[in-house]
Coordinates of C-alpha atoms and ligand atoms in Angstrom, one line a residue:
X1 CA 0.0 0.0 0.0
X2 CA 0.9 3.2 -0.7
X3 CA 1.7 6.0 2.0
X4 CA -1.6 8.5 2.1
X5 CA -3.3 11.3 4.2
X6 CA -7.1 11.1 4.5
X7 CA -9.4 13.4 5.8
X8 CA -12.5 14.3 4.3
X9 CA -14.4 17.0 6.2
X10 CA -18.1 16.7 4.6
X11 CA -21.0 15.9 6.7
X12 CA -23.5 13.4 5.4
X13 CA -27.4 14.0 6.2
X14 CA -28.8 10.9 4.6
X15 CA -32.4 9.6 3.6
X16 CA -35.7 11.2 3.3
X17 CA -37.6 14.4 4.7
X18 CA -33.4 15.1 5.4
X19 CA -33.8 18.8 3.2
X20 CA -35.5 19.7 6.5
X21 CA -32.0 19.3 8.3
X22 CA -30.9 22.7 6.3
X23 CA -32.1 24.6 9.2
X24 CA -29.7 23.3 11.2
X25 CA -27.1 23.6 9.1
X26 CA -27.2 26.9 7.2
X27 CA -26.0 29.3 9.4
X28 CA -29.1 31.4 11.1
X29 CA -27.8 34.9 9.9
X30 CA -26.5 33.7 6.6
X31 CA -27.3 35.4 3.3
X32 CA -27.7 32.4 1.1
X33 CA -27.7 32.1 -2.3
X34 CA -29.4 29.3 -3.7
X35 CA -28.1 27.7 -7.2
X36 CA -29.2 25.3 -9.5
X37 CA -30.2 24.4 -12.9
X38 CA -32.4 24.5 -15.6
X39 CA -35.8 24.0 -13.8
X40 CA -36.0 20.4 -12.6
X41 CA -35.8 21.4 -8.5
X42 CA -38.6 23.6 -9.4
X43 CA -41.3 20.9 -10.9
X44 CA -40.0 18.3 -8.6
X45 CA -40.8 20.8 -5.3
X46 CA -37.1 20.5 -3.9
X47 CA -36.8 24.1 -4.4
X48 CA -39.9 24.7 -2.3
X49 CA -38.4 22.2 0.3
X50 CA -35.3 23.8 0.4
X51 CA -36.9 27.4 1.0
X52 CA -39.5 26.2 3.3
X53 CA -36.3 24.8 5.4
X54 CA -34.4 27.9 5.1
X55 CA -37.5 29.9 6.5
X56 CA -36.4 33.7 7.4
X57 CA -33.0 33.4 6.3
X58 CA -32.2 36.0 3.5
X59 CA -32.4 34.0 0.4
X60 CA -31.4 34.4 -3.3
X61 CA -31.8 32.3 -6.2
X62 CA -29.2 32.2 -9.2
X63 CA -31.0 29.6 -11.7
X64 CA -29.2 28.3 -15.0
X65 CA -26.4 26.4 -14.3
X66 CA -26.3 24.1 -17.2
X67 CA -24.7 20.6 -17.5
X68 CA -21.5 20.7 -17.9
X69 CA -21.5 24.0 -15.9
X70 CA -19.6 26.9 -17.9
X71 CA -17.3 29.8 -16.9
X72 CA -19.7 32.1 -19.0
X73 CA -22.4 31.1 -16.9
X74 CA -20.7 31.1 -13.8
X75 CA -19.2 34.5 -13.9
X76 CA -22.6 35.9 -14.3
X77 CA -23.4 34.0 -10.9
X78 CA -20.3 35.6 -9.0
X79 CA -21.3 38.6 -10.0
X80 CA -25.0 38.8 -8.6
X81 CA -23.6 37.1 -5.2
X82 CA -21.4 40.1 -5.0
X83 CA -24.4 42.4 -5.2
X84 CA -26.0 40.5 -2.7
X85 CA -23.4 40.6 -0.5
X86 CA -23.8 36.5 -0.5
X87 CA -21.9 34.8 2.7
X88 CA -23.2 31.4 1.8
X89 CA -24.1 29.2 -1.1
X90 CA -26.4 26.4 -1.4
X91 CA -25.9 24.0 -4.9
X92 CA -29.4 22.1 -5.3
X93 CA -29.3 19.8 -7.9
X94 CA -26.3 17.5 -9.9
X95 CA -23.2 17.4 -10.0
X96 CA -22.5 19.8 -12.6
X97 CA -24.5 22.4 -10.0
X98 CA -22.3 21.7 -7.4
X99 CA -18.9 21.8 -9.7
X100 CA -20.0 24.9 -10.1
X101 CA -21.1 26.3 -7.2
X102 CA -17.6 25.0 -6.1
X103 CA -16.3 27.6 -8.7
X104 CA -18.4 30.2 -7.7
X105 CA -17.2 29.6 -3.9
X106 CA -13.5 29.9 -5.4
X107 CA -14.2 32.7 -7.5
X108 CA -15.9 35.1 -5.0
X109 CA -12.6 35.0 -3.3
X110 CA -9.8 34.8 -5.5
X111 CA -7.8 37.5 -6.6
X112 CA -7.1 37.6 -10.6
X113 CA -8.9 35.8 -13.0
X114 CA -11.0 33.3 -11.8
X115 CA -10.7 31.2 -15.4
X116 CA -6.6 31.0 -14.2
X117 CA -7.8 28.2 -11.5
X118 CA -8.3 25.8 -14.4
X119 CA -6.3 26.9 -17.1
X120 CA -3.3 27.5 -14.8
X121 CA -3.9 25.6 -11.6
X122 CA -3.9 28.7 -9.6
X123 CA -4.3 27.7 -6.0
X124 CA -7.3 28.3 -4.1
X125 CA -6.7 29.2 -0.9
X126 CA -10.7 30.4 0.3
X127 CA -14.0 30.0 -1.1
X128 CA -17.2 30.9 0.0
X129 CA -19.1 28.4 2.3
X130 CA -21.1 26.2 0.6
X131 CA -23.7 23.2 1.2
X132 CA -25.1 20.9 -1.2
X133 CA -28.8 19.1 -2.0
X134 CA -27.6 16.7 -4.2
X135 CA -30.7 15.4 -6.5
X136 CA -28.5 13.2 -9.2
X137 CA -26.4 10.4 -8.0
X138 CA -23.3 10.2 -10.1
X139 CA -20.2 12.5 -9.7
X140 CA -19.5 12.0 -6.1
X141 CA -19.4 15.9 -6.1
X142 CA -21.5 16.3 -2.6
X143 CA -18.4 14.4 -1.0
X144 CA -15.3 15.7 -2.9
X145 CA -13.2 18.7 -3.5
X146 CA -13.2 18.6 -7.6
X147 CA -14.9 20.8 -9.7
X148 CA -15.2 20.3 -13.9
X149 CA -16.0 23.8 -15.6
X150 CA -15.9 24.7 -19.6
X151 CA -15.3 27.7 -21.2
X152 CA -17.6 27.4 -24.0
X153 CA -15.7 30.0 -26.0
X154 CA -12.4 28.1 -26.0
X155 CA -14.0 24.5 -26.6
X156 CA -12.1 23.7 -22.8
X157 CA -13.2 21.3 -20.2
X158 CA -10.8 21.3 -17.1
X159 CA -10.8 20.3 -13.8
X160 CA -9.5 22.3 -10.3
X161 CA -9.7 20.7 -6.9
X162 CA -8.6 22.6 -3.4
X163 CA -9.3 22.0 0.1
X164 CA -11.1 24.8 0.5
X165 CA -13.9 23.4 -2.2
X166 CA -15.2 20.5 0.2
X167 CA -19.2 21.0 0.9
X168 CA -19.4 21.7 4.6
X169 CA -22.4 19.3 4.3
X170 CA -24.5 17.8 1.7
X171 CA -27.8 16.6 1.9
X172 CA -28.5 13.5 0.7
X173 CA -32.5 12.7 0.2
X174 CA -32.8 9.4 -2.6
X175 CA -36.5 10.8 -3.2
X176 CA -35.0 13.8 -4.6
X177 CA -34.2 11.6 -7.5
X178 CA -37.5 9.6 -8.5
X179 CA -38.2 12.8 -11.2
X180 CA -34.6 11.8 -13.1
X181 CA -34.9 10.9 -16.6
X182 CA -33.7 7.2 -17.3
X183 CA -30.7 8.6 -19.0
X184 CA -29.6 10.6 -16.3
X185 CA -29.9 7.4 -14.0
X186 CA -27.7 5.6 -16.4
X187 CA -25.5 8.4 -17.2
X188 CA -25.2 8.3 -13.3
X189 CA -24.4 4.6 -13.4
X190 CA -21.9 4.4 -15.6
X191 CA -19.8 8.1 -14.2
X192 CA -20.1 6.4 -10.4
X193 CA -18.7 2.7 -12.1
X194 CA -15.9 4.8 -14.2
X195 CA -14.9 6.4 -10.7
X196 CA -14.5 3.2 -9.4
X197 CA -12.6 1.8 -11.9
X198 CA -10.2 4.7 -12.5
X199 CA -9.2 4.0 -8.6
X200 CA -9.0 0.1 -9.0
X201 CA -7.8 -1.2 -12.3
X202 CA -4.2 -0.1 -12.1
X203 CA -1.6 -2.6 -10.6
X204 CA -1.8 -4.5 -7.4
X205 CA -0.1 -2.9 -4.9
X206 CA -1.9 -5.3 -2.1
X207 CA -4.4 -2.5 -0.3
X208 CA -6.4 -5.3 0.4
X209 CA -9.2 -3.0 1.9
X210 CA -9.6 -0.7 -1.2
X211 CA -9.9 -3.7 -3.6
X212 CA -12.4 -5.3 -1.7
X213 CA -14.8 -1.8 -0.7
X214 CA -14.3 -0.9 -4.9
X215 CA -15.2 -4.1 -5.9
X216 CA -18.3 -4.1 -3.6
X217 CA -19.6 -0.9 -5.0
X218 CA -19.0 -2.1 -8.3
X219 CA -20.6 -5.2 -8.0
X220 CA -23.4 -3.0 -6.3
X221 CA -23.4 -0.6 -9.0
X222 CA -24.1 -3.6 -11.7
X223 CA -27.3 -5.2 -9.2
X224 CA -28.9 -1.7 -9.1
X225 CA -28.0 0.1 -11.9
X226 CA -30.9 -2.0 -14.3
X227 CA -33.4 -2.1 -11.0
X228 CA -32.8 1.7 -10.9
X229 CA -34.3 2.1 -14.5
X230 CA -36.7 -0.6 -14.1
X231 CA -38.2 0.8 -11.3
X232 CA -38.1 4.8 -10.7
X233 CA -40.4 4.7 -7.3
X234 CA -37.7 1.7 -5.4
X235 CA -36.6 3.7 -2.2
X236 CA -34.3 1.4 -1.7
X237 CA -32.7 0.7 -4.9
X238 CA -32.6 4.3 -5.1
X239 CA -30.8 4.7 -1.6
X240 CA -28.2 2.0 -2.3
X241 CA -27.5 3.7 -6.0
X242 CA -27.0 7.3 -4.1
X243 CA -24.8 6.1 -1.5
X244 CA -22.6 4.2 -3.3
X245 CA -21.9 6.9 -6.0
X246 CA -21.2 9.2 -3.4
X247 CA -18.6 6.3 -1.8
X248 CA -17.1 5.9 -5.3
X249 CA -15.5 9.1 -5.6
X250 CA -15.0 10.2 -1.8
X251 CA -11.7 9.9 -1.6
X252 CA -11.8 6.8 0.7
X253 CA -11.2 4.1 -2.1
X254 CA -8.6 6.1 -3.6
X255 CA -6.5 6.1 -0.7
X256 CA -3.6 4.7 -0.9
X257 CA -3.4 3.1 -4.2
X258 CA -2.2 4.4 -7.2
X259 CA -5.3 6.2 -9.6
X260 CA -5.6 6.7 -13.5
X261 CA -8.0 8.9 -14.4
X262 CA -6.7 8.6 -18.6
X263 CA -10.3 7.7 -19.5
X264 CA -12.0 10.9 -17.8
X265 CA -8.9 13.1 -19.6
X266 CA -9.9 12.0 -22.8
X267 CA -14.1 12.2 -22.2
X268 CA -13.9 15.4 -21.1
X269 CA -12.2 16.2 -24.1
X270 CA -15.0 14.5 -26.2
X271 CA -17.5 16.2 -24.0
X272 CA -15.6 19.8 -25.0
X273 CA -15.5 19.2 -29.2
X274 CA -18.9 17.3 -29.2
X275 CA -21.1 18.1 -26.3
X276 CA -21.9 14.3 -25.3
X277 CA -23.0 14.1 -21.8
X278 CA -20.0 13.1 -19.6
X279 CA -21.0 9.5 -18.6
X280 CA -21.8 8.6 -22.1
X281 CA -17.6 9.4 -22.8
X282 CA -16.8 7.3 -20.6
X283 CA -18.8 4.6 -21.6
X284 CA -16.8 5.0 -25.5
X285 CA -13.1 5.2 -23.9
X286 CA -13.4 3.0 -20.9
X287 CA -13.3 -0.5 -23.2
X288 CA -11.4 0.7 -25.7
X289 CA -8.7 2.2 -22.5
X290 CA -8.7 -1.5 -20.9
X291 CA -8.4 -2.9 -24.7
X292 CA -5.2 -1.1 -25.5
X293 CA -3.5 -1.5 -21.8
X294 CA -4.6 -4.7 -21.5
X295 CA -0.9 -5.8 -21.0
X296 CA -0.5 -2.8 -18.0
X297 CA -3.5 -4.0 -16.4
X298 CA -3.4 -7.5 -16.7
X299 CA -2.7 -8.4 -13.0
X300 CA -5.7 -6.3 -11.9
X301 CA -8.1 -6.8 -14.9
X302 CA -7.4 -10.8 -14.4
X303 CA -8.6 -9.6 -10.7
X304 CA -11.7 -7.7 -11.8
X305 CA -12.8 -10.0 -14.2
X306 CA -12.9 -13.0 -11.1
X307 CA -14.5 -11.0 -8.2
X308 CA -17.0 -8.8 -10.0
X309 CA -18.6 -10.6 -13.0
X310 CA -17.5 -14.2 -11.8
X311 CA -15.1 -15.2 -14.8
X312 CA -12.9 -17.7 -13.7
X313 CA -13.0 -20.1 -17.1
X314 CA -10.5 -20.1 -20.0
X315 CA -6.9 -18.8 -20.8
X316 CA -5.9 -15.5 -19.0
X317 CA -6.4 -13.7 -22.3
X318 CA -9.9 -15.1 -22.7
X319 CA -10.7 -14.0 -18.8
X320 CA -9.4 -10.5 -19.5
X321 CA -11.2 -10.2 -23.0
X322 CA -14.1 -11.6 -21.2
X323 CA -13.9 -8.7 -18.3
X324 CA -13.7 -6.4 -20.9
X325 CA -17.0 -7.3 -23.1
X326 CA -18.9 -7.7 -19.6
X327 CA -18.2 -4.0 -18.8
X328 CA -18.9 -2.9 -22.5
X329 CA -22.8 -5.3 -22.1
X330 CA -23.2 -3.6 -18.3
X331 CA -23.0 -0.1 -20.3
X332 CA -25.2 -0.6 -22.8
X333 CA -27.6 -2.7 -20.5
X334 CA -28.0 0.7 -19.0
X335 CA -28.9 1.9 -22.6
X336 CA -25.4 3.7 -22.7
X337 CA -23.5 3.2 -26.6
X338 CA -20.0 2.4 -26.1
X339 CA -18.9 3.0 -29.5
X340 CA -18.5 7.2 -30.8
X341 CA -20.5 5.7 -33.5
X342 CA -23.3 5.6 -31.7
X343 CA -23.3 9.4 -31.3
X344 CA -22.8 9.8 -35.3
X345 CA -18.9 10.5 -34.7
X346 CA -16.6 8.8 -36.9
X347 CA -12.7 8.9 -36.7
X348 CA -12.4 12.7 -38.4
X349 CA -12.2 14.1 -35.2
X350 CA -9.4 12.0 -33.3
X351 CA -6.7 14.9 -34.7
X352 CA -7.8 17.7 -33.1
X353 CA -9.3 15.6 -29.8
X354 CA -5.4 14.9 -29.6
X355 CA -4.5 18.7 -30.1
X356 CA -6.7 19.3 -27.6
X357 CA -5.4 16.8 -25.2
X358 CA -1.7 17.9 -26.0
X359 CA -2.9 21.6 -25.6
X360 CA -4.1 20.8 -22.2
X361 CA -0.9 19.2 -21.2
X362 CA -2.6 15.6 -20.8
X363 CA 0.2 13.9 -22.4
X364 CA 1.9 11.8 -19.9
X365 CA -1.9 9.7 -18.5
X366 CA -2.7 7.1 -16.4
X367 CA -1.0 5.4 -13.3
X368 CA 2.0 4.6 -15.2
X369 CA 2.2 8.0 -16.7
X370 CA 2.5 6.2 -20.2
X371 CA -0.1 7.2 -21.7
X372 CA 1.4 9.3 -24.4
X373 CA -0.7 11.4 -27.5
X374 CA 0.1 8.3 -29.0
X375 CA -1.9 5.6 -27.2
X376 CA -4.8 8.0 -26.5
X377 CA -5.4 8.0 -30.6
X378 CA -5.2 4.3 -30.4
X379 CA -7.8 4.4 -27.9
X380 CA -9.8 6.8 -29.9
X381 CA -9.6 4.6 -32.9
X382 CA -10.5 1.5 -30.8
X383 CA -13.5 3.8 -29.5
X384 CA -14.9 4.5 -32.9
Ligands
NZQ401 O1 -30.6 21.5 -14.9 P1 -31.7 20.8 -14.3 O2 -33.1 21.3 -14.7 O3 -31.6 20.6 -12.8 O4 -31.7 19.3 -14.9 C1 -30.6 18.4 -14.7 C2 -29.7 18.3 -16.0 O5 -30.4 18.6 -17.1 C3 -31.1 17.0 -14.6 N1 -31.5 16.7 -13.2 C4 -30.7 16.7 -12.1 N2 -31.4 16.3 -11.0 C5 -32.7 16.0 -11.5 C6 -32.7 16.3 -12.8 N3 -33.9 16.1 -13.6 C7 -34.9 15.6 -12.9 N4 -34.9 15.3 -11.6 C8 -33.8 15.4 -10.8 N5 -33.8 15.1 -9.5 O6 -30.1 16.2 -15.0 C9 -29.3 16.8 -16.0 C10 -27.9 16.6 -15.8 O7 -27.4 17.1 -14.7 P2 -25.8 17.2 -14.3 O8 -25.7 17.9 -13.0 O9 -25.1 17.8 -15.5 O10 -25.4 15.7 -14.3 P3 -24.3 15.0 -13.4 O11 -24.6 14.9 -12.0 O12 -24.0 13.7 -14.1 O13 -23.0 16.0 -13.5 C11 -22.1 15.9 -14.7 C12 -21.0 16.9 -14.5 O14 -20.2 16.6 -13.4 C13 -18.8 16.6 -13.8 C14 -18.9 16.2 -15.3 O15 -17.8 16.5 -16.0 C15 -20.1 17.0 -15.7 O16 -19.7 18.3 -16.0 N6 -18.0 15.7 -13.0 C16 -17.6 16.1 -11.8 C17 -16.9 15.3 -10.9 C18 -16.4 15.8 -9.6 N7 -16.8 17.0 -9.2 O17 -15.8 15.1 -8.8 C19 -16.3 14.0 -11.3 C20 -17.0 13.5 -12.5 O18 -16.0 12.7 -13.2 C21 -17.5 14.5 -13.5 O19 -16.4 14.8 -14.4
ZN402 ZN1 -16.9 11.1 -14.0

């Protein structure tokens, strides 16, 4: 095992009727501002949950965040809190709500410009105070410190985390998530499997404890992923999908063990030229990844193929092979295409998603650092 530091400082307020719980944990004399999206916490009644629960509190509302949240956007939402004189936000809705609001938090306080905390890695030292109702299980954002924001006018998706960018608490309420579109479930599926696997399929390095809690939510992941689309109204399908996407990308699983992340780096980058919604990215790269690093991977993709979809027959080739079609079938058993065909992309673009990657500086990926401009247009190739 590798030598790590954990700490994770977001609270948890789990299971239903919890919005009510934002009274005690908004500060009484905040001014809050609330932010979300494009209208689904207002048909759903979250929103009226959450302001019922915030009572007398001064409260704003900054609505419009869009998936994949963008700089454009988010710059109009730093601006307003300003005139407000906002002391504390509140994301209600997905993950790319929170990202944002994460941004927003970073924003308010940083000196320059803001868009220099993704494009440079300018540090965050302080952000605004923030909370989260989290209606969209997927990105693990209500328990991490990452944040994914565009800027639609370059064609850039990138990513900042700081320690100042955890939640200080995130409420957690499965109902919230009975109004979701079946493809927002699956997107949600496949992003919370991704994070799982980006953590676990490297090389052995004997963190026994890692292995065994990622291959439990991945093996719960593939039981109630389908049940989750089969049937919208399951509390408890919809309980265990939440709490293990939240688990995938805590921070917990990763510790300790070395991480890869190559497949996200070259969805986002997808997401950026082509507008696909995240998860369906990863469901194109994620096979055709494990295809061409099959020989990198072998010791823990002969692992994963035995203790999460049972395959303990054939040659070590066939068993890997096999690991890898099982993955491809869970994805589009969740009604996600795996290939960019699906999306009406064909093999024209793969030069300028590599300029892009090499513009970005994402040309040494993965755990091994060997993924090189090179082996991500294999893998776009393979994807097509
Ligand atoms: O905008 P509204 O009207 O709220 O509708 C949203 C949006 O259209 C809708 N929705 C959310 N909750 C709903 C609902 N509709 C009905 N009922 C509900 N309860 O769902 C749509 C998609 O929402 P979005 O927040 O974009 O989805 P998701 O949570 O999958 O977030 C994706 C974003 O997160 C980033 C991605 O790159 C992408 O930008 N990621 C963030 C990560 C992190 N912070 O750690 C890690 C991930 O790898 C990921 O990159
Ligand atoms: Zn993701």
């Amino acid at each position: 095992m590798k030598s790590f530091t954990f700490q994770n400082p977001t609270k948890i307020i789990f299971g239903e009727g919890q919005i009510a719980a934002l009274d005690a944990n908004v500060p009484r004399n905040a001014r809050a501002l609330i932010t979300c999206g494009g209208g689904s916490i207002k048909s759903n009644g979250v929103l009226a949950q959450v302001q019922a629960a915030l009572g007398e509190r001064a409260s704003f509302v900054f609505e419009g965040i869009e998936p994949n949240p963008t700089y454009e956007t988010l710059m109009q939402a730093v601006a307003l809190a300003r005139e407000k004189n906002i002391d504390f936000l509140l994301a209600v809705g997905g993950g790319s709500v929170i990202d944002g609001t994460k941004f927003i938090a970073a924003a308010m306080k940083f000196d320059g410009e803001p868009w220099d905390i993704l494009a440079r890695q300018a540090p965050v030292r302080d952000a605004v105070p923030f909370g989260s109702v989290l209606t969209l299980p997927a990105t693990g954002s209500e328990m991490n410190n990452g944040s994914v924001i565009s800027y639609r006018a370059k064609g850039d998706k990138l990513f900042f985390t700081s320690d100042a960018t955890y939640p200080l608490f995130s409420v957690l309420d499965p109902t919230t998530t009975y109004s979701l579109p079946p493809r927002q479930i699956a997107n949600g599926v496949v992003d919370a499997f991704v994070h799982i696997v980006e953590q676990y399929l490297t090389y052995p390095v004997d963190a026994k404890v890692q292995d065994r809690f990622a291959e439990g939510l991945l093996i719960t992941l593939t039981e109630v992923g389908p049940q989750a689309l089969a049937e919208p109204h399951n509390y408890s399908v919809r309980a265990n999908l939440m709490w293990t996407a939240t688990l995938a990308l805590n921070g917990l699983i990763g510790a300790g063990v070395p991480q890869d992340w190559a497949t996200h780096m070259l969805g986002h980058e997808i997401t950026a030229l082509h507008g696909l919604d995240h998860a369906q990215t990863l469901a194109i790269v994620l096979p055709a990844m494990l295809t061409v690093r099959k020989e990198q991977k072998r010791g823990k993709l002969l692992q994963y193929a035995e203790r999460v979809w049972n395959i303990t027959e054939g040659s070590e080739d066939d068993r890997i092979n096999a690991a890898i079609t099982a993955t491809r079938m869970f994805f589009e058993r969740m009604t996600v295409g795996t290939r960019l065909r699906d999306y009406q992309i064909g093999g024209g673009s793969i030069e300028t998603l590599i300029a892009k990657l090499t513009e970005h500086g994402m040309t040494a990926l993965g755990e091994h650092g060997d993924v090189t401009p090179e082996v991500s247009r294999k893998v776009y190739e393979v994807a097509v």
